[in-house]
């Protein structure tokens, strides 16, 4: 549907990433239909894989999709951290309730297949937003797509990632570059591999890398380091990792990188929003809000960006669902600003703490040139601080209310 056509939706979600799809699933569970607009032609699984901690699995339980993934991926119970400089190896234990690394594609597909096929509209890039007052304090969000289409919606949720157009419209401060970048990829061993089901991490001055088996033949690996973006062809990125960034890493890591599935390799700057911008910023305005990276972009050092996007989805679904229940099964537009406000109140501090914890975790683990930062990492971090920060993943965002199906107002 292109051109001048105007339609009116209950909820429009911008972005079919983890936050957008999970929010659409949460809303479907409480009887609210959402239209998801995605700029790409299909689901994007950039980043290859991600690790989901207990909080993410609790959120996926609430969304009713965790079983689809737990049957394909084994839990990770422990890992090791090797200091490249000293050769010291430390053990890290993961929470027993379950930590699993999953293909991004599998997670996104598990969410998308819960939705009616016409609820995701691809090749639909949000260009601009307006808010039209309706009187009595209510307003309508007007969404303009790049192809000229205009869609009106009673609620608009920006799940459009780190460079969110919706966050910009709300006046949220731009995310900033942490000064670090990361390369991520899958590696494929056609004959199978003999590695244990463990994360093997390697730390060096200004560098941190790891690999983890996804199944009998595939690995997820990453390397985070100081510096700007690396550009170029996949082969060139792989070569730079092998010859420049990880040339002094153990052969076991280099072997995994040599088995890279080049179609999955990507390199990204690590961005975050200052936590005080999340605490004091406008995370909502009337019936318009943001979720996932659009709200709280964070560095990946606690593996919480995706998990917290799933939490956002459940919390938003709960507040909208409770409003529907209160109104006897009806989606009452006038009550949505309050539901969204309650969602923002519940998520603001959680988002800000995860951004802060992730930043600290990255800063210590990537141990710069200063002796005391290295001391903190090598002597204290994995023994004492990691457990405390990992406690942030022991979070239960709660459930969705049971809603009997209602009609629109
Ligand atoms: C190196 C690295 C490692 C990570 N590891 C982990 C991990 O182990 N565990 C974890 O939980 N998290 C991890 N994360 C974080 C996680 O990837 C993100 O937090 C998560 O993908 C955020 O999901 P999202 O849906 O908010 O945003 P995105 O995944 O960015 O999705 C946004 C979607 O919106 C679409 N979009 C953007 N703009 C528009 C527009 N104008 N119109 C229409 N559509 C638009 C995009 O095409 C995209 O599909 C990692 C991140 C990085 C960079």
Short mmCIF file of C-alpha atoms and ligand atoms in Angstrom, two decimals:
data_model
loop_
_atom_site.label_atom_id
_atom_site.label_comp_id
_atom_site.label_asym_id
_atom_site.label_seq_id
_atom_site.Cartn_x
_atom_site.Cartn_y
_atom_site.Cartn_z
CA UNK A 1 0.00 0.00 0.00
CA UNK A 2 1.94 3.05 -1.20
CA UNK A 3 1.16 6.67 -2.03
CA UNK A 4 -1.30 9.03 -0.41
CA UNK A 5 -3.56 6.54 1.35
CA UNK A 6 -4.46 7.35 4.97
CA UNK A 7 -5.46 4.63 7.41
CA UNK A 8 -6.17 4.66 11.16
CA UNK A 9 -4.59 2.04 13.42
CA UNK A 10 -4.90 1.37 17.15
CA UNK A 11 -1.14 0.88 17.57
CA UNK A 12 1.72 1.45 15.14
CA UNK A 13 5.13 0.05 16.06
CA UNK A 14 8.13 1.32 14.10
CA UNK A 15 10.82 -1.34 13.65
CA UNK A 16 10.62 -5.13 13.40
CA UNK A 17 13.65 -5.82 15.60
CA UNK A 18 13.54 -7.58 18.97
CA UNK A 19 11.68 -4.72 20.70
CA UNK A 20 9.16 -4.13 17.91
CA UNK A 21 8.24 -7.76 17.32
CA UNK A 22 8.12 -8.59 21.03
CA UNK A 23 5.89 -5.56 21.68
CA UNK A 24 3.53 -6.65 18.90
CA UNK A 25 3.39 -10.15 20.42
CA UNK A 26 2.72 -8.74 23.91
CA UNK A 27 -0.10 -6.57 22.55
CA UNK A 28 -1.58 -9.49 20.63
CA UNK A 29 -1.62 -11.49 23.88
CA UNK A 30 -3.73 -8.75 25.49
CA UNK A 31 -6.06 -8.55 22.50
CA UNK A 32 -4.63 -5.43 20.83
CA UNK A 33 -3.65 -5.49 17.17
CA UNK A 34 -0.54 -3.57 16.18
CA UNK A 35 0.85 -2.72 12.76
CA UNK A 36 4.65 -3.08 12.61
CA UNK A 37 6.47 -0.91 10.06
CA UNK A 38 9.93 -2.08 9.03
CA UNK A 39 12.22 -0.21 6.66
CA UNK A 40 13.99 -3.36 5.41
CA UNK A 41 12.52 -5.77 2.89
CA UNK A 42 12.58 -8.62 5.38
CA UNK A 43 13.46 -9.40 8.99
CA UNK A 44 17.03 -8.26 9.64
CA UNK A 45 19.21 -10.53 11.77
CA UNK A 46 22.27 -8.25 11.80
CA UNK A 47 24.59 -9.30 14.62
CA UNK A 48 24.25 -13.04 13.98
CA UNK A 49 23.50 -14.22 17.53
CA UNK A 50 23.00 -12.93 21.05
CA UNK A 51 23.11 -14.25 24.58
CA UNK A 52 19.89 -14.19 26.55
CA UNK A 53 20.08 -14.19 30.35
CA UNK A 54 17.38 -15.22 32.90
CA UNK A 55 15.51 -11.90 32.64
CA UNK A 56 15.15 -12.38 28.87
CA UNK A 57 13.86 -15.94 29.30
CA UNK A 58 11.30 -14.79 31.88
CA UNK A 59 10.11 -12.15 29.42
CA UNK A 60 9.97 -14.75 26.63
CA UNK A 61 7.94 -17.00 28.96
CA UNK A 62 5.48 -14.16 29.47
CA UNK A 63 5.28 -13.72 25.69
CA UNK A 64 4.70 -17.47 25.27
CA UNK A 65 7.64 -18.09 22.93
CA UNK A 66 10.53 -19.31 25.11
CA UNK A 67 9.76 -23.01 24.50
CA UNK A 68 10.43 -22.57 20.79
CA UNK A 69 14.03 -21.59 21.53
CA UNK A 70 14.92 -23.61 24.63
CA UNK A 71 14.42 -26.85 22.72
CA UNK A 72 17.09 -25.84 20.17
CA UNK A 73 19.74 -24.24 22.37
CA UNK A 74 21.53 -25.72 25.38
CA UNK A 75 22.07 -23.62 28.51
CA UNK A 76 25.49 -22.16 29.29
CA UNK A 77 26.55 -22.79 32.85
CA UNK A 78 30.09 -21.53 32.87
CA UNK A 79 32.82 -19.89 30.92
CA UNK A 80 36.47 -18.95 31.13
CA UNK A 81 38.29 -15.66 30.78
CA UNK A 82 41.88 -15.80 29.52
CA UNK A 83 44.16 -12.83 30.04
CA UNK A 84 46.20 -12.66 26.83
CA UNK A 85 49.02 -10.78 28.50
CA UNK A 86 49.58 -12.99 31.54
CA UNK A 87 48.01 -16.27 30.39
CA UNK A 88 45.91 -16.39 33.60
CA UNK A 89 42.56 -18.13 33.23
CA UNK A 90 39.57 -17.36 35.48
CA UNK A 91 36.28 -19.24 35.62
CA UNK A 92 32.92 -17.45 35.36
CA UNK A 93 29.65 -19.05 36.44
CA UNK A 94 26.34 -18.10 34.83
CA UNK A 95 23.02 -17.98 36.65
CA UNK A 96 21.54 -21.47 36.95
CA UNK A 97 18.11 -20.40 35.73
CA UNK A 98 19.46 -20.44 32.20
CA UNK A 99 21.66 -18.44 29.91
CA UNK A 100 21.60 -19.37 26.27
CA UNK A 101 23.15 -17.95 23.12
CA UNK A 102 20.67 -18.06 20.23
CA UNK A 103 20.68 -17.13 16.55
CA UNK A 104 19.10 -13.68 16.18
CA UNK A 105 17.17 -14.98 13.22
CA UNK A 106 15.66 -17.76 15.36
CA UNK A 107 14.59 -15.27 18.04
CA UNK A 108 13.10 -12.82 15.53
CA UNK A 109 11.31 -15.60 13.65
CA UNK A 110 9.97 -17.13 16.87
CA UNK A 111 8.41 -13.75 17.63
CA UNK A 112 7.26 -12.93 14.09
CA UNK A 113 5.46 -16.24 13.59
CA UNK A 114 3.19 -15.39 16.53
CA UNK A 115 1.81 -12.45 14.54
CA UNK A 116 -0.77 -12.39 11.73
CA UNK A 117 1.11 -12.22 8.41
CA UNK A 118 -0.35 -8.82 7.46
CA UNK A 119 0.76 -7.18 10.70
CA UNK A 120 4.35 -6.55 9.58
CA UNK A 121 4.72 -4.16 6.67
CA UNK A 122 8.21 -4.27 5.13
CA UNK A 123 9.90 -1.60 2.97
CA UNK A 124 8.12 0.98 5.14
CA UNK A 125 10.59 3.55 6.39
CA UNK A 126 9.37 6.12 8.89
CA UNK A 127 10.38 9.59 7.73
CA UNK A 128 8.52 11.95 10.07
CA UNK A 129 5.89 12.13 12.83
CA UNK A 130 3.29 14.66 13.87
CA UNK A 131 0.91 14.73 16.78
CA UNK A 132 -2.63 15.99 16.08
CA UNK A 133 -4.68 17.20 19.04
CA UNK A 134 -8.13 15.65 19.17
CA UNK A 135 -9.56 17.72 22.01
CA UNK A 136 -10.02 16.56 25.61
CA UNK A 137 -6.28 15.98 25.93
CA UNK A 138 -6.26 13.08 23.45
CA UNK A 139 -4.07 13.13 20.36
CA UNK A 140 -3.47 11.08 17.25
CA UNK A 141 0.01 10.21 15.96
CA UNK A 142 0.46 10.84 12.25
CA UNK A 143 3.20 8.73 10.72
CA UNK A 144 4.71 9.75 7.38
CA UNK A 145 6.61 7.08 5.51
CA UNK A 146 9.38 7.76 3.05
CA UNK A 147 7.23 6.42 0.19
CA UNK A 148 4.60 9.10 0.80
CA UNK A 149 2.16 6.92 2.75
CA UNK A 150 0.51 8.49 5.80
CA UNK A 151 -0.81 6.36 8.66
CA UNK A 152 -2.72 7.66 11.66
CA UNK A 153 -2.51 5.80 14.93
CA UNK A 154 -3.98 6.06 18.40
CA UNK A 155 -0.65 4.87 19.86
CA UNK A 156 2.84 5.03 18.35
CA UNK A 157 5.76 3.02 19.72
CA UNK A 158 9.22 3.70 18.34
CA UNK A 159 11.24 0.47 18.33
CA UNK A 160 13.45 1.85 15.59
CA UNK A 161 16.79 1.18 17.24
CA UNK A 162 19.72 3.29 18.27
CA UNK A 163 19.17 6.03 15.64
CA UNK A 164 15.45 6.23 16.41
CA UNK A 165 13.39 8.85 14.56
CA UNK A 166 10.76 8.59 17.31
CA UNK A 167 13.33 9.23 20.08
CA UNK A 168 14.51 12.30 18.16
CA UNK A 169 10.90 13.51 17.86
CA UNK A 170 10.51 13.10 21.64
CA UNK A 171 13.59 15.27 22.10
CA UNK A 172 15.79 12.55 23.60
CA UNK A 173 19.51 13.21 23.50
CA UNK A 174 21.37 11.52 20.67
CA UNK A 175 23.24 8.33 21.61
CA UNK A 176 26.98 8.80 21.81
CA UNK A 177 29.90 6.69 20.60
CA UNK A 178 31.61 4.82 23.44
CA UNK A 179 34.93 4.98 21.57
CA UNK A 180 34.70 1.23 21.00
CA UNK A 181 33.48 -0.97 18.17
CA UNK A 182 32.65 -4.65 17.79
CA UNK A 183 32.76 -7.24 15.06
CA UNK A 184 30.31 -10.17 15.29
CA UNK A 185 29.84 -13.28 13.22
CA UNK A 186 28.93 -16.92 13.04
CA UNK A 187 31.57 -19.56 12.35
CA UNK A 188 30.74 -22.87 10.73
CA UNK A 189 32.56 -26.20 11.18
CA UNK A 190 31.03 -28.51 8.53
CA UNK A 191 32.54 -31.63 10.14
CA UNK A 192 31.41 -30.61 13.63
CA UNK A 193 33.56 -29.38 16.54
CA UNK A 194 34.67 -30.75 19.89
CA UNK A 195 34.39 -27.66 22.06
CA UNK A 196 32.49 -27.70 25.36
CA UNK A 197 29.20 -25.83 25.77
CA UNK A 198 31.03 -22.88 27.37
CA UNK A 199 31.84 -19.26 26.61
CA UNK A 200 35.55 -18.72 26.12
CA UNK A 201 36.52 -15.10 26.59
CA UNK A 202 39.86 -13.38 25.98
CA UNK A 203 40.88 -10.00 27.37
CA UNK A 204 43.78 -7.81 26.38
CA UNK A 205 44.59 -4.12 26.60
CA UNK A 206 41.64 -2.31 24.96
CA UNK A 207 40.30 -5.58 23.52
CA UNK A 208 37.79 -8.22 24.52
CA UNK A 209 36.77 -11.21 22.45
CA UNK A 210 34.83 -14.43 22.89
CA UNK A 211 33.31 -17.42 21.19
CA UNK A 212 30.48 -19.69 22.19
CA UNK A 213 29.04 -22.80 20.51
CA UNK A 214 25.47 -22.48 19.23
CA UNK A 215 25.18 -26.16 18.31
CA UNK A 216 27.42 -29.03 17.09
CA UNK A 217 28.61 -27.09 14.05
CA UNK A 218 28.16 -23.39 14.61
CA UNK A 219 29.78 -20.78 16.82
CA UNK A 220 29.04 -17.17 17.57
CA UNK A 221 32.18 -15.08 17.98
CA UNK A 222 32.84 -11.40 18.60
CA UNK A 223 35.69 -8.99 19.16
CA UNK A 224 35.22 -5.59 20.81
CA UNK A 225 38.04 -3.08 20.74
CA UNK A 226 38.89 0.55 21.05
CA UNK A 227 38.52 2.60 17.91
CA UNK A 228 36.28 3.70 15.13
CA UNK A 229 34.30 1.62 12.72
CA UNK A 230 36.03 -0.85 10.46
CA UNK A 231 34.62 -0.77 6.95
CA UNK A 232 35.19 -2.97 3.98
CA UNK A 233 34.28 -6.31 2.52
CA UNK A 234 33.60 -9.28 4.84
CA UNK A 235 36.92 -10.91 3.85
CA UNK A 236 38.76 -7.73 4.76
CA UNK A 237 37.08 -7.51 8.19
CA UNK A 238 37.93 -11.15 8.90
CA UNK A 239 41.54 -10.56 7.79
CA UNK A 240 41.90 -7.50 10.00
CA UNK A 241 40.64 -9.45 13.01
CA UNK A 242 43.08 -12.28 12.32
CA UNK A 243 46.11 -10.20 11.39
CA UNK A 244 45.72 -6.94 13.28
CA UNK A 245 43.35 -7.10 16.26
CA UNK A 246 43.63 -10.72 17.44
CA UNK A 247 47.01 -11.72 16.01
CA UNK A 248 48.33 -12.45 19.54
CA UNK A 249 45.23 -14.42 20.60
CA UNK A 250 45.36 -18.22 21.18
CA UNK A 251 45.06 -20.44 18.11
CA UNK A 252 41.74 -21.79 19.40
CA UNK A 253 40.16 -18.32 18.92
CA UNK A 254 41.84 -17.74 15.56
CA UNK A 255 40.64 -21.13 14.38
CA UNK A 256 37.03 -20.16 15.10
CA UNK A 257 37.50 -16.83 13.28
CA UNK A 258 39.02 -18.67 10.29
CA UNK A 259 35.80 -20.68 10.03
CA UNK A 260 33.72 -17.49 9.74
CA UNK A 261 30.53 -17.62 7.71
CA UNK A 262 31.32 -14.42 5.83
CA UNK A 263 27.68 -13.73 5.01
CA UNK A 264 27.08 -13.03 8.73
CA UNK A 265 30.06 -10.83 9.63
CA UNK A 266 29.28 -7.24 10.69
CA UNK A 267 31.16 -4.45 12.40
CA UNK A 268 29.38 -1.80 14.49
CA UNK A 269 30.27 1.18 16.66
CA UNK A 270 29.18 0.68 20.28
CA UNK A 271 26.75 3.45 21.18
CA UNK A 272 24.92 4.34 24.37
CA UNK A 273 22.71 7.07 25.79
CA UNK A 274 23.87 8.78 28.98
CA UNK A 275 21.84 7.30 31.84
CA UNK A 276 20.83 10.74 33.16
CA UNK A 277 19.30 11.47 29.73
CA UNK A 278 17.11 8.40 30.26
CA UNK A 279 16.25 9.38 33.83
CA UNK A 280 15.39 13.00 33.01
CA UNK A 281 14.53 12.83 29.28
CA UNK A 282 11.10 12.70 27.62
CA UNK A 283 10.57 8.99 27.09
CA UNK A 284 6.96 9.62 26.14
CA UNK A 285 4.67 12.38 25.04
CA UNK A 286 0.96 11.61 25.19
CA UNK A 287 0.36 8.46 23.16
CA UNK A 288 3.90 8.25 21.70
CA UNK A 289 6.81 6.41 23.32
CA UNK A 290 9.91 4.33 22.62
CA UNK A 291 11.18 0.85 23.57
CA UNK A 292 14.39 -1.15 23.22
CA UNK A 293 17.50 0.55 21.86
CA UNK A 294 15.39 3.55 20.89
CA UNK A 295 14.90 4.18 24.62
CA UNK A 296 18.06 2.87 26.30
CA UNK A 297 20.88 2.07 23.86
CA UNK A 298 23.71 0.45 25.83
CA UNK A 299 27.12 -1.05 25.21
CA UNK A 300 26.91 -4.86 24.93
CA UNK A 301 29.10 -5.69 27.92
CA UNK A 302 26.39 -7.29 30.03
CA UNK A 303 24.46 -8.72 27.06
CA UNK A 304 21.34 -6.85 28.14
CA UNK A 305 20.19 -4.77 25.14
CA UNK A 306 18.02 -7.52 23.68
CA UNK A 307 16.87 -8.85 27.05
CA UNK A 308 15.78 -5.42 28.23
CA UNK A 309 13.92 -4.89 24.93
CA UNK A 310 11.93 -8.04 25.72
CA UNK A 311 11.23 -6.71 29.23
CA UNK A 312 10.00 -3.39 27.74
CA UNK A 313 7.59 -5.30 25.52
CA UNK A 314 6.04 -7.22 28.42
CA UNK A 315 5.73 -4.15 30.63
CA UNK A 316 4.14 -2.08 27.86
CA UNK A 317 1.80 -4.95 27.02
CA UNK A 318 0.84 -5.23 30.68
CA UNK A 319 -0.07 -1.56 31.08
CA UNK A 320 -2.02 -1.42 27.83
CA UNK A 321 -3.66 -4.77 28.69
CA UNK A 322 -4.67 -3.52 32.14
CA UNK A 323 -6.28 -0.49 30.50
CA UNK A 324 -8.20 -2.79 28.14
CA UNK A 325 -9.38 -4.89 31.10
CA UNK A 326 -10.42 -1.81 33.04
CA UNK A 327 -12.52 -0.73 30.06
CA UNK A 328 -14.31 -4.05 29.75
CA UNK A 329 -12.22 -5.35 26.86
CA UNK A 330 -12.19 -2.11 24.89
CA UNK A 331 -9.16 -0.20 23.57
CA UNK A 332 -10.03 3.28 24.84
CA UNK A 333 -7.83 5.87 23.23
CA UNK A 334 -8.25 8.42 26.01
CA UNK A 335 -6.66 6.03 28.52
CA UNK A 336 -3.57 5.21 26.48
CA UNK A 337 -1.45 8.19 27.53
CA UNK A 338 -1.84 7.06 31.16
CA UNK A 339 -0.95 3.42 30.30
CA UNK A 340 2.15 4.65 28.44
CA UNK A 341 3.11 6.93 31.30
CA UNK A 342 2.92 3.99 33.73
CA UNK A 343 5.10 1.94 31.37
CA UNK A 344 7.73 4.70 31.22
CA UNK A 345 7.73 5.06 35.02
CA UNK A 346 8.42 1.35 35.36
CA UNK A 347 11.19 1.28 32.76
CA UNK A 348 13.11 4.53 33.24
CA UNK A 349 15.36 3.49 36.13
CA UNK A 350 15.77 -0.07 34.93
CA UNK A 351 16.97 1.20 31.52
CA UNK A 352 19.34 3.73 33.13
CA UNK A 353 20.84 1.11 35.48
CA UNK A 354 21.47 -1.33 32.64
CA UNK A 355 23.18 1.36 30.56
CA UNK A 356 25.38 2.25 33.56
CA UNK A 357 26.17 -1.37 34.49
CA UNK A 358 27.01 -2.21 30.87
CA UNK A 359 29.30 0.77 30.50
CA UNK A 360 31.17 -0.06 33.73
CA UNK A 361 31.46 -3.70 32.74
CA UNK A 362 32.94 -2.75 29.35
CA UNK A 363 35.28 -0.14 30.77
CA UNK A 364 36.74 -2.56 33.33
CA UNK A 365 36.85 -5.66 31.14
CA UNK A 366 38.52 -3.91 28.26
CA UNK A 367 41.16 -2.72 30.77
CA UNK A 368 43.05 0.23 29.30
CA UNK A 369 46.66 1.18 29.79
CA UNK A 370 46.33 2.27 33.45
CA UNK A 371 47.68 -0.27 35.95
CA UNK A 372 44.78 0.13 38.39
CA UNK A 373 42.14 -0.58 35.73
CA UNK A 374 43.99 -3.76 34.85
CA UNK A 375 44.27 -4.62 38.57
CA UNK A 376 40.53 -4.08 38.93
CA UNK A 377 39.87 -6.40 36.01
CA UNK A 378 42.42 -9.12 36.75
CA UNK A 379 42.07 -9.31 40.54
CA UNK A 380 38.62 -8.08 41.47
CA UNK A 381 36.19 -7.91 38.56
CA UNK A 382 35.42 -11.55 37.75
CA UNK A 383 35.60 -12.58 41.44
CA UNK A 384 33.42 -9.86 42.98
CA UNK A 385 32.03 -7.22 40.61
CA UNK A 386 30.85 -9.42 37.72
CA UNK A 387 28.47 -11.33 40.01
CA UNK A 388 26.99 -8.07 41.25
CA UNK A 389 26.51 -6.68 37.73
CA UNK A 390 25.23 -10.03 36.47
CA UNK A 391 22.60 -9.66 39.23
CA UNK A 392 20.98 -7.13 36.90
CA UNK A 393 19.98 -10.08 34.71
CA UNK A 394 18.16 -11.74 37.63
CA UNK A 395 15.12 -9.61 37.02
CA UNK A 396 11.55 -10.65 36.50
CA UNK A 397 9.56 -8.10 34.48
CA UNK A 398 6.32 -9.89 35.37
CA UNK A 399 3.49 -11.31 33.30
CA UNK A 400 0.82 -10.18 30.90
CA UNK A 401 -2.75 -9.96 32.14
CA UNK A 402 -5.34 -12.36 30.74
CA UNK A 403 -7.72 -10.32 28.59
CA UNK A 404 -10.93 -11.65 27.08
CA UNK A 405 -11.28 -10.41 23.49
CA UNK A 406 -12.99 -7.05 23.14
CA UNK A 407 -13.95 -4.60 20.43
CA UNK A 408 -12.53 -1.21 19.45
CA UNK A 409 -14.08 1.93 20.82
C1 LIG B 1 28.20 -6.06 19.54
C2 LIG B 1 26.85 -6.22 20.15
C3 LIG B 1 26.58 -7.38 20.91
C4 LIG B 1 25.34 -7.52 21.54
N1 LIG B 1 25.11 -8.64 22.29
C5 LIG B 1 23.93 -8.77 22.94
C6 LIG B 1 23.67 -9.91 23.74
O1 LIG B 1 24.49 -10.82 23.85
N2 LIG B 1 22.48 -9.98 24.39
C7 LIG B 1 21.54 -9.00 24.28
O2 LIG B 1 20.47 -9.12 24.89
N3 LIG B 1 21.76 -7.91 23.53
C8 LIG B 1 22.93 -7.77 22.86
N4 LIG B 1 23.15 -6.67 22.08
C9 LIG B 1 22.15 -5.60 22.04
C10 LIG B 1 21.00 -5.95 21.12
O3 LIG B 1 21.50 -6.29 19.85
C11 LIG B 1 20.09 -4.74 20.95
O4 LIG B 1 19.85 -4.15 22.19
C12 LIG B 1 18.77 -5.16 20.33
O5 LIG B 1 18.98 -5.63 19.02
C13 LIG B 1 17.82 -3.97 20.32
O6 LIG B 1 16.66 -4.33 19.64
P1 LIG B 1 15.74 -3.20 19.03
O7 LIG B 1 14.57 -3.91 18.46
O8 LIG B 1 15.49 -2.13 20.04
O9 LIG B 1 16.60 -2.49 17.91
P2 LIG B 1 17.15 -3.08 16.53
O10 LIG B 1 17.55 -4.50 16.67
O11 LIG B 1 18.16 -2.11 16.04
O12 LIG B 1 15.88 -3.04 15.57
C14 LIG B 1 15.39 -1.82 15.07
C15 LIG B 1 14.57 -2.13 13.83
O13 LIG B 1 13.97 -0.91 13.39
C16 LIG B 1 14.14 -0.76 12.01
N5 LIG B 1 14.14 0.67 11.73
C17 LIG B 1 15.07 1.59 12.09
N6 LIG B 1 14.72 2.81 11.67
C18 LIG B 1 13.53 2.68 11.02
C19 LIG B 1 12.66 3.59 10.36
N7 LIG B 1 12.95 4.90 10.27
N8 LIG B 1 11.50 3.12 9.80
C20 LIG B 1 11.20 1.78 9.88
N9 LIG B 1 12.01 0.87 10.48
C21 LIG B 1 13.15 1.31 11.06
C22 LIG B 1 15.48 -1.43 11.71
O14 LIG B 1 15.59 -1.83 10.35
C23 LIG B 1 15.43 -2.63 12.66
O15 LIG B 1 14.81 -3.76 12.08
C24 LIG B 1 24.37 -6.51 21.42
C25 LIG B 1 24.62 -5.37 20.63
C26 LIG B 1 25.85 -5.23 20.00
C27 LIG B 1 26.11 -4.00 19.17
#
